[in-house]
Amino acid sequence: VVFGLVGAVALVCISCNNRLILASDVPDGSGTLSPDMAGPYSDFPAVPFIDNSGPVAIPSNIGDLFGAAESGATSGGPCLIDPEVGSLVPKNWLRLRFHWSAPSPQNVFQIRLHADNQVNDLVTYTTATQWTMPLALWNQLAAHSNDRRITISVRGAELAGSALKGSLAVGTTGDITIAPVDASGTIVYWTTSGGTVLRGFKIGDETVQDVLKPSQATSGTKCIGCHSSTPDGNFVAFSQTAYADTGDPANIGLRTGDGRAAEPSYLTAAARNLLGRIPQQLPTFSGGHYAPGDRVAISTLLLNSRYEIIWTDLEARSETQGTGWGIIARDGDANMVAAPVWSHDGRSIVYVSTQSAQSGVSVSDGDLRMVPYNNRTGGTATPVAGASDPGFNEFYPSFSSDDVFVAFSRLPNGQGSYNNASSELFVVPAKGGTATRLEANDPPACSSQTSPGVLNSWPKWSPETQTASGRKYYWISFSSARGGGKPQLYVGGVVVERDGSVKTYKALYLWNQPASDGNHTAAWDVFKLIVG
């Protein structure tokens, strides 16, 4: 137990089941915080956290051994992997977990956080290579110190008994920012670890849960993926196949993600048969066409050796073309299609135009085009300027929640899109313009990893755009293999500044996902999952 005094407020840090819990000056103990943002605040305790969960015992005089905050060799210290400096953190994010790598023989570390409206710096000493901020402290910091720079520094040394051996070294030093807004919604992703399954979580959850298994889909299904949410969040739509991977032949299932795996009551036998046609992939929906009498799914279907965009009436009484389903005309585009996405207002569909689409998903010569929905009839297909360069393979498009932007992945033309380590993420105005490369592509410079080369793909926007202080805030999830192993999920911030310019931020790792899982194709929407 560590006792300290900040002004006239007592702080108690209690170790309980290896988790530090901070008791603060909230009068009723409920954690309710004052809306006053003027500060200064005493959220950071005046005494350091001493984390003895690592392999070496930390002496009581560790603060004296490390000395002044700026002391130590200016290089050779720990490399902070997460949170990456230059990142933007949603207010409702997982409590901050600091994870770093360090050169041998460094075995004791100091993490220091400084915010200009906090009375004290937050200082932690540990012999582990990660430390997670107590939840109550994170909630206070997010409430009081958002929309301002928080400087992080990490130092390392070799501890031998009660003394430091060799020189103290400064590692990563830089800023992160807590956004003045949340990242709403639920992420459901496809994992290939231990058998294919869809898993999910709400932003801020520290664990994940199974959402849907192949055994809960159509009889004989062995793989489910390439999924999306219905606009109300009640149902997960997914591609399903009898094979142990996502190859053909696939068709589409529609089930709840609440553990019951129930089909919609409005889904007719005719509609179920239409969704069951093979090969059919990548269901997508729009809030503009999801109401009784107008419930429509958009997908790809192989017709006469060509993948086409089709619409399916989910309340169809007939399987006849033109009544229960139909083809979205793409005048001016003789190519086949892959990965269509429907705008939230229901007016437009962006898709990949390609000469060859493996399984309706993978392409090597893709360009993004847009076609009007036009009451199921389609119309003239036009290239999306900034995402239709013949020198690049552009693929996996995704509309922002307000339909202002399209995110996509990009490779040099001729390279295959699926799980390609060279892919990178870009955003472009949906009406066309200059594509912006995301800062989230780049791992920490001290990690010796660079992009292209770490797999950045499958971008998906959060389901809500928020405005604060004259800025518009967006979030994008994606898969990356920058950790050196299997792909994992990350999130990057995108902000439209007051002058209309677009600023992007470094990536945040979702540390709630099992590190041993290989995770792809996240869908970020309003999925309704099991409660509790």
XYZ file of C-alpha atoms in Angstrom:
532
model
C 0.000 0.000 0.000
C 1.366 3.403 -0.970
C 0.145 6.597 0.673
C 0.696 10.111 -0.641
C -0.674 13.615 -0.322
C -1.678 15.934 -3.126
C -2.638 19.344 -1.714
C -5.129 18.426 0.975
C -6.413 15.325 -0.830
C -5.355 11.857 0.253
C -4.580 9.327 -2.463
C -4.436 5.626 -1.766
C -3.060 3.108 -4.269
C -4.068 -0.399 -3.321
C -2.728 -3.578 -4.933
C -5.624 -5.990 -5.321
C -5.207 -9.168 -7.380
C -2.175 -7.570 -9.077
C -4.265 -4.619 -10.214
C -3.706 -1.111 -8.898
C -6.877 0.717 -7.914
C -6.767 4.460 -7.340
C -9.068 5.986 -4.704
C -9.438 9.660 -5.616
C -11.085 12.777 -4.281
C -14.502 12.101 -5.855
C -16.815 13.053 -2.937
C -19.276 10.177 -3.193
C -16.825 7.581 -4.482
C -18.953 7.017 -7.577
C -16.339 8.188 -10.068
C -18.587 11.049 -11.221
C -16.389 13.839 -12.503
C -16.853 17.562 -12.617
C -17.580 18.952 -16.085
C -15.289 21.910 -15.321
C -12.259 21.596 -17.616
C -10.276 24.589 -16.355
C -7.952 22.669 -14.055
C -5.412 22.286 -12.697
C -6.202 18.702 -11.687
C -4.613 16.319 -9.242
C -5.570 13.142 -11.082
C -1.906 12.075 -11.217
C -0.670 11.142 -7.720
C 2.345 12.880 -6.222
C 3.990 9.535 -5.453
C 5.067 7.015 -8.107
C 3.390 3.736 -8.849
C 5.733 0.869 -7.999
C 4.836 -2.153 -10.095
C 6.535 -5.277 -8.779
C 4.801 -7.669 -11.165
C 8.020 -8.136 -13.148
C 10.888 -10.570 -12.501
C 13.106 -8.207 -10.441
C 12.243 -6.561 -7.116
C 12.292 -2.753 -7.227
C 14.129 -1.046 -4.329
C 12.396 1.702 -2.369
C 14.953 4.292 -3.526
C 14.274 3.715 -7.243
C 13.267 7.359 -7.740
C 16.654 8.512 -6.444
C 18.425 6.036 -8.718
C 16.665 7.397 -11.806
C 17.175 11.001 -10.732
C 15.835 14.012 -12.632
C 13.262 13.473 -15.367
C 15.633 14.480 -18.159
C 18.715 12.559 -16.982
C 20.287 9.641 -18.850
C 21.889 8.915 -22.195
C 19.876 10.515 -24.988
C 19.592 7.267 -26.954
C 19.537 3.525 -26.402
C 16.463 3.415 -24.201
C 13.186 1.465 -24.545
C 11.088 1.653 -27.728
C 7.435 2.420 -26.941
C 5.258 0.232 -29.178
C 1.847 1.158 -27.805
C 0.388 3.705 -27.531
C 2.386 5.021 -30.448
C 3.446 8.634 -30.079
C 1.458 10.745 -32.508
C -1.755 8.794 -31.895
C -5.221 10.166 -31.129
C -7.051 8.268 -28.383
C -10.871 8.169 -28.147
C -12.233 9.276 -24.760
C -13.902 5.895 -24.261
C -10.863 3.856 -25.273
C -9.438 0.934 -23.362
C -7.468 2.250 -20.402
C -4.006 3.054 -21.624
C -1.599 0.139 -21.734
C 2.043 1.069 -22.216
C 4.028 -1.623 -24.006
C 7.672 -1.325 -25.012
C 10.701 -3.300 -26.078
C 14.124 -2.708 -24.561
C 17.693 -3.668 -25.365
C 19.517 -6.081 -23.080
C 20.477 -5.827 -20.243
C 17.896 -3.149 -19.331
C 15.488 -4.631 -16.786
C 13.938 -1.683 -14.950
C 11.929 1.113 -16.503
C 10.304 4.434 -15.775
C 7.196 5.658 -17.615
C 6.397 9.337 -17.160
C 3.260 11.180 -18.370
C 2.980 14.965 -18.348
C -0.141 17.029 -19.083
C -0.093 20.792 -18.722
C -3.313 20.889 -16.681
C -2.204 18.245 -14.172
C -0.475 19.275 -10.940
C 1.852 16.266 -10.987
C 3.464 14.035 -13.554
C 2.366 10.401 -13.520
C 5.428 8.262 -12.832
C 5.585 4.464 -12.795
C 8.524 2.131 -12.154
C 8.357 -1.473 -13.306
C 10.578 -4.374 -14.290
C 7.993 -5.657 -16.763
C 7.827 -4.428 -20.366
C 4.267 -3.204 -20.077
C 2.084 -1.356 -17.597
C -1.651 -0.715 -17.717
C -3.113 2.446 -16.208
C -5.728 1.881 -13.466
C -9.229 2.276 -14.869
C -10.351 5.005 -12.454
C -7.267 7.053 -13.264
C -7.824 6.617 -17.004
C -11.415 7.796 -16.666
C -10.273 10.917 -14.820
C -7.528 11.652 -17.336
C -9.881 11.232 -20.295
C -12.428 13.555 -18.705
C -9.995 16.266 -17.559
C -7.076 16.242 -20.001
C -8.637 15.573 -23.385
C -7.967 17.772 -26.399
C -4.441 18.579 -25.226
C -1.014 17.036 -25.612
C 0.095 14.386 -23.132
C 3.831 13.794 -23.242
C 5.122 10.274 -22.644
C 8.731 9.376 -21.935
C 10.229 5.964 -21.220
C 13.660 5.387 -19.670
C 15.481 2.139 -18.983
C 18.446 0.856 -16.997
C 19.986 -2.326 -15.640
C 19.090 -2.953 -12.012
C 21.548 -5.037 -9.986
C 20.340 -5.471 -6.425
C 19.625 -1.993 -5.069
C 21.763 -0.074 -7.567
C 21.791 0.713 -11.247
C 24.555 -0.893 -13.263
C 25.810 0.975 -16.299
C 24.110 4.026 -17.711
C 20.481 5.111 -17.644
C 19.081 5.572 -21.174
C 16.201 7.635 -22.538
C 13.964 5.878 -25.017
C 10.784 7.012 -26.714
C 9.635 10.539 -25.935
C 6.629 12.116 -27.616
C 3.009 13.141 -27.431
C -0.376 11.497 -27.673
C -3.731 13.299 -27.556
C -6.982 12.162 -25.987
C -9.792 13.219 -28.318
C -12.708 15.253 -26.939
C -15.073 12.635 -28.416
C -15.783 8.914 -28.094
C -15.453 6.210 -30.710
C -18.889 4.632 -30.753
C -20.114 1.270 -31.939
C -19.075 -2.362 -31.925
C -16.330 -4.138 -33.848
C -16.990 -7.656 -35.121
C -14.044 -9.372 -36.779
C -13.104 -12.623 -38.435
C -10.420 -14.719 -36.789
C -8.786 -17.792 -38.272
C -7.310 -18.974 -34.989
C -8.635 -22.249 -33.613
C -11.156 -22.471 -36.443
C -12.957 -19.649 -38.177
C -15.322 -17.630 -35.991
C -16.672 -14.099 -35.719
C -15.725 -12.327 -32.503
C -16.608 -8.863 -31.265
C -16.518 -6.166 -28.605
C -17.703 -2.646 -27.891
C -15.070 0.072 -27.841
C -13.695 0.183 -24.298
C -14.348 -3.512 -23.552
C -11.277 -5.296 -22.211
C -12.340 -8.719 -23.488
C -13.803 -10.100 -26.705
C -16.648 -12.535 -27.146
C -17.699 -15.064 -29.744
C -20.457 -13.616 -31.910
C -21.134 -16.298 -34.490
C -19.698 -19.732 -35.260
C -20.005 -21.768 -38.472
C -22.144 -24.305 -36.620
C -24.744 -21.564 -36.085
C -24.998 -20.846 -39.828
C -26.456 -22.999 -42.601
C -25.902 -26.730 -42.167
C -22.516 -27.798 -43.503
C -20.893 -24.381 -43.190
C -17.222 -24.482 -42.174
C -16.192 -20.873 -42.708
C -17.945 -17.527 -42.201
C -16.579 -14.055 -42.901
C -16.758 -10.999 -45.187
C -19.509 -9.756 -42.890
C -21.484 -6.597 -42.214
C -24.246 -5.287 -39.972
C -27.823 -4.491 -40.842
C -28.456 -0.772 -40.206
C -30.337 -1.470 -36.961
C -27.521 -3.662 -35.625
C -29.836 -6.598 -35.020
C -28.306 -8.945 -37.591
C -24.912 -9.993 -38.898
C -24.809 -10.676 -42.638
C -21.916 -12.877 -43.733
C -20.484 -15.010 -46.508
C -20.579 -18.719 -45.683
C -18.909 -21.673 -47.344
C -18.593 -25.413 -46.857
C -14.827 -25.063 -47.289
C -12.412 -24.405 -44.446
C -11.439 -21.034 -45.928
C -13.226 -18.200 -47.721
C -12.940 -19.614 -51.244
C -15.841 -20.393 -53.559
C -18.524 -21.554 -53.486
C -20.006 -19.141 -50.931
C -23.438 -17.717 -50.273
C -24.941 -15.353 -47.705
C -26.375 -15.913 -44.243
C -28.205 -13.484 -41.981
C -28.320 -14.116 -38.210
C -28.447 -12.312 -34.886
C -25.171 -11.851 -33.001
C -26.730 -12.181 -29.551
C -26.023 -15.890 -29.136
C -29.346 -17.084 -30.554
C -28.226 -16.918 -34.209
C -31.837 -16.300 -35.246
C -32.865 -15.217 -38.726
C -34.929 -12.047 -39.234
C -38.679 -12.541 -38.995
C -39.067 -10.529 -42.196
C -36.789 -12.848 -44.222
C -39.025 -14.778 -46.613
C -38.372 -18.235 -48.057
C -37.841 -16.652 -51.468
C -35.289 -14.190 -50.081
C -33.471 -16.975 -48.239
C -33.188 -18.921 -51.479
C -31.911 -15.843 -53.321
C -29.239 -15.222 -50.679
C -28.347 -18.907 -50.889
C -27.319 -18.780 -54.532
C -23.692 -19.731 -55.206
C -21.230 -18.095 -55.551
C -22.383 -14.940 -53.780
C -20.332 -12.752 -51.444
C -19.941 -9.535 -49.458
C -23.406 -8.409 -48.298
C -23.837 -4.687 -47.639
C -26.781 -2.546 -46.505
C -27.900 1.068 -46.316
C -30.023 2.842 -43.748
C -31.661 4.574 -46.692
C -33.240 1.278 -47.777
C -33.899 -0.697 -44.639
C -37.533 -0.262 -43.647
C -40.640 -2.418 -43.992
C -41.428 -2.722 -47.680
C -37.926 -1.627 -48.666
C -35.419 -4.004 -47.069
C -32.623 -4.552 -49.570
C -29.214 -6.235 -49.526
C -26.466 -5.509 -52.044
C -23.922 -8.250 -52.839
C -21.837 -9.763 -55.637
C -22.993 -12.777 -57.651
C -21.218 -14.690 -60.403
C -23.414 -14.536 -63.518
C -22.189 -15.795 -66.899
C -18.583 -15.914 -65.641
C -18.759 -12.298 -64.428
C -19.201 -10.993 -60.907
C -21.989 -8.405 -60.883
C -23.510 -6.161 -58.224
C -26.981 -7.420 -57.417
C -29.798 -6.301 -55.145
C -31.973 -8.721 -53.193
C -35.361 -7.917 -51.683
C -35.230 -9.439 -48.193
C -39.037 -9.510 -48.096
C -39.339 -11.005 -51.613
C -42.389 -13.137 -52.448
C -40.894 -14.173 -55.771
C -37.447 -15.309 -56.926
C -38.005 -13.773 -60.336
C -35.386 -11.357 -61.656
C -36.726 -7.829 -61.543
C -39.074 -8.687 -58.682
C -37.074 -10.492 -56.004
C -33.644 -9.545 -57.237
C -31.857 -7.713 -60.011
C -28.560 -6.492 -61.413
C -27.292 -2.980 -60.715
C -26.446 -1.605 -64.186
C -22.951 -0.122 -64.492
C -23.074 1.769 -67.776
C -19.622 2.533 -69.129
C -17.837 -0.202 -67.152
C -17.356 -3.551 -68.895
C -15.277 -5.039 -66.060
C -16.479 -7.343 -63.332
C -16.848 -6.183 -59.735
C -15.510 -6.899 -56.259
C -16.216 -5.622 -52.742
C -19.168 -3.240 -53.273
C -20.174 -0.939 -50.397
C -23.401 1.001 -50.149
C -23.570 4.600 -48.939
C -25.507 5.240 -45.744
C -27.939 7.546 -47.541
C -28.666 4.782 -50.071
C -27.839 6.863 -53.121
C -24.508 5.409 -54.255
C -22.478 2.211 -54.414
C -18.677 2.250 -54.541
C -17.049 -0.912 -55.838
C -13.827 -2.329 -57.247
C -13.779 -2.475 -61.039
C -11.462 -5.288 -62.161
C -10.804 -7.639 -65.050
C -10.602 -10.595 -62.683
C -11.959 -11.065 -59.160
C -11.039 -14.224 -57.301
C -13.992 -15.294 -55.159
C -15.468 -11.832 -55.745
C -12.961 -10.425 -53.239
C -9.311 -10.608 -54.311
C -8.064 -8.489 -57.216
C -4.745 -7.421 -58.746
C -5.881 -4.580 -61.038
C -8.641 -2.824 -59.095
C -9.864 0.737 -59.460
C -12.688 2.268 -57.431
C -15.820 3.335 -59.260
C -19.146 4.746 -58.109
C -22.574 3.952 -59.505
C -25.964 5.352 -58.423
C -28.415 2.986 -56.752
C -31.271 4.760 -58.521
C -34.139 2.663 -57.163
C -32.376 -0.643 -57.941
C -31.617 0.223 -61.575
C -28.067 1.591 -61.344
C -26.733 3.957 -63.994
C -23.480 5.384 -65.275
C -20.366 4.158 -63.438
C -17.716 6.833 -62.875
C -14.130 6.477 -61.591
C -13.493 7.804 -58.087
C -10.763 10.379 -58.691
C -7.852 9.716 -56.356
C -8.729 6.018 -56.092
C -8.740 4.971 -59.766
C -5.102 5.391 -60.767
C -4.114 2.734 -63.356
C -0.682 2.518 -61.723
C -2.203 1.136 -58.516
C -4.435 -1.680 -57.414
C -7.111 0.025 -55.263
C -9.489 -2.189 -53.301
C -11.565 -2.811 -50.119
C -13.497 0.499 -50.134
C -15.475 1.722 -47.109
C -17.815 4.733 -46.743
C -17.464 7.013 -43.720
C -20.605 7.283 -41.613
C -21.546 10.627 -43.213
C -20.637 9.402 -46.736
C -18.104 12.231 -47.104
C -15.031 9.978 -47.395
C -14.071 6.579 -48.763
C -11.227 4.624 -47.177
C -9.435 1.999 -49.247
C -6.323 -0.149 -49.488
C -3.712 0.314 -52.211
C -0.893 -1.633 -53.852
C 1.194 -1.259 -56.997
C -0.865 -2.509 -59.938
C -0.439 -6.224 -60.606
C -0.030 -7.270 -56.986
C -2.766 -9.383 -55.411
C -4.885 -7.717 -52.767
C -5.465 -10.517 -50.289
C -3.227 -10.441 -47.193
C -0.483 -8.583 -49.072
C 2.214 -7.158 -46.774
C 2.741 -4.206 -49.124
C -0.816 -2.867 -48.895
C -1.390 0.575 -47.353
C -4.408 2.639 -46.298
C -5.708 5.846 -47.892
C -8.774 8.065 -47.644
C -10.284 10.124 -50.447
C -13.353 12.364 -50.701
C -16.272 10.267 -51.942
C -16.870 12.822 -54.701
C -13.219 12.374 -55.747
C -10.068 14.327 -55.006
C -6.571 13.839 -53.648
C -6.043 10.636 -51.691
C -4.473 11.023 -48.235
C -2.137 8.309 -46.967
C -2.882 7.462 -43.328
C -0.208 8.029 -40.697
C -1.587 4.845 -39.116
C 0.249 2.848 -41.797
C 3.580 3.477 -40.078
C 4.798 1.475 -37.059
C 6.954 3.258 -34.469
C 10.225 4.367 -36.053
C 12.225 2.721 -33.261
C 10.661 -0.680 -34.050
C 12.737 -1.021 -37.246
C 9.577 -1.943 -39.155
C 8.389 0.141 -42.076
C 5.368 0.357 -44.322
C 4.893 -0.902 -46.962
C 5.899 -4.251 -45.569
C 3.702 -4.766 -42.489
C 0.238 -5.378 -44.069
C -2.278 -2.562 -43.604
C -5.638 -3.553 -45.024
C -9.416 -3.927 -44.643
C -10.229 -0.376 -43.449
C -13.615 0.193 -41.819
C -14.962 3.478 -40.444
C -16.629 3.868 -37.071
C -20.435 4.242 -37.288
C -20.585 7.850 -36.082
C -18.941 11.129 -37.071
C -18.598 13.609 -34.210
C -17.832 17.325 -34.074
C -16.022 19.174 -31.279
C -14.316 22.577 -31.211
C -15.029 23.052 -34.899
C -13.336 19.782 -35.918
C -14.884 16.593 -37.326
C -13.622 13.337 -35.833
C -13.538 9.977 -37.619
C -12.008 6.615 -36.678
C -10.823 3.778 -38.926
C -10.130 0.179 -37.890
C -7.849 -2.037 -39.952
C -5.742 -5.209 -39.884
C -1.949 -5.072 -39.669
C 0.806 -7.628 -39.118
C 3.288 -5.049 -37.783
C 3.820 -7.075 -34.627
C 5.759 -9.591 -36.696
C 3.204 -12.379 -36.357
C -0.440 -12.829 -37.267
C -2.582 -9.859 -38.361
C -4.165 -7.933 -35.507
C -6.632 -5.040 -35.270
C -5.654 -1.377 -34.945
C -7.487 1.970 -35.012
C -6.357 5.303 -36.419
C -7.887 8.766 -36.073
C -8.826 11.046 -38.977
C -9.740 14.668 -38.260
C -11.043 17.389 -40.536
C -9.575 20.601 -39.156
C -11.369 23.934 -38.969
C -9.788 25.011 -42.272
C -11.022 21.852 -44.028
C -7.636 20.117 -44.147
C -7.425 16.427 -43.249
C -5.079 15.320 -40.467
C -4.441 11.653 -39.732
C -2.839 10.045 -36.701
C -0.709 7.056 -35.758
C -2.276 3.712 -34.923
C -3.648 2.431 -31.623
C -3.445 -1.276 -30.832
C -6.587 -2.951 -29.489
C -4.983 -4.831 -26.621
C -8.207 -6.621 -25.683
C -7.847 -9.046 -28.618
C -5.971 -12.307 -27.902
C -2.424 -11.786 -29.165
C -2.324 -15.330 -30.567
C -5.328 -14.758 -32.850
C -5.019 -13.913 -36.526
C -7.674 -11.236 -37.085
C -8.955 -9.882 -40.374
C -11.881 -8.106 -41.989
C -13.212 -6.181 -39.040
C -16.632 -4.588 -39.493
C -17.271 -1.547 -37.282
C -20.944 -0.755 -36.871
C -23.837 -0.910 -34.399
C -23.886 -4.691 -33.910
C -25.983 -5.760 -30.928
C -24.101 -8.464 -29.057
C -24.674 -10.588 -25.983
C -25.002 -8.440 -22.868
C -22.854 -9.470 -19.927
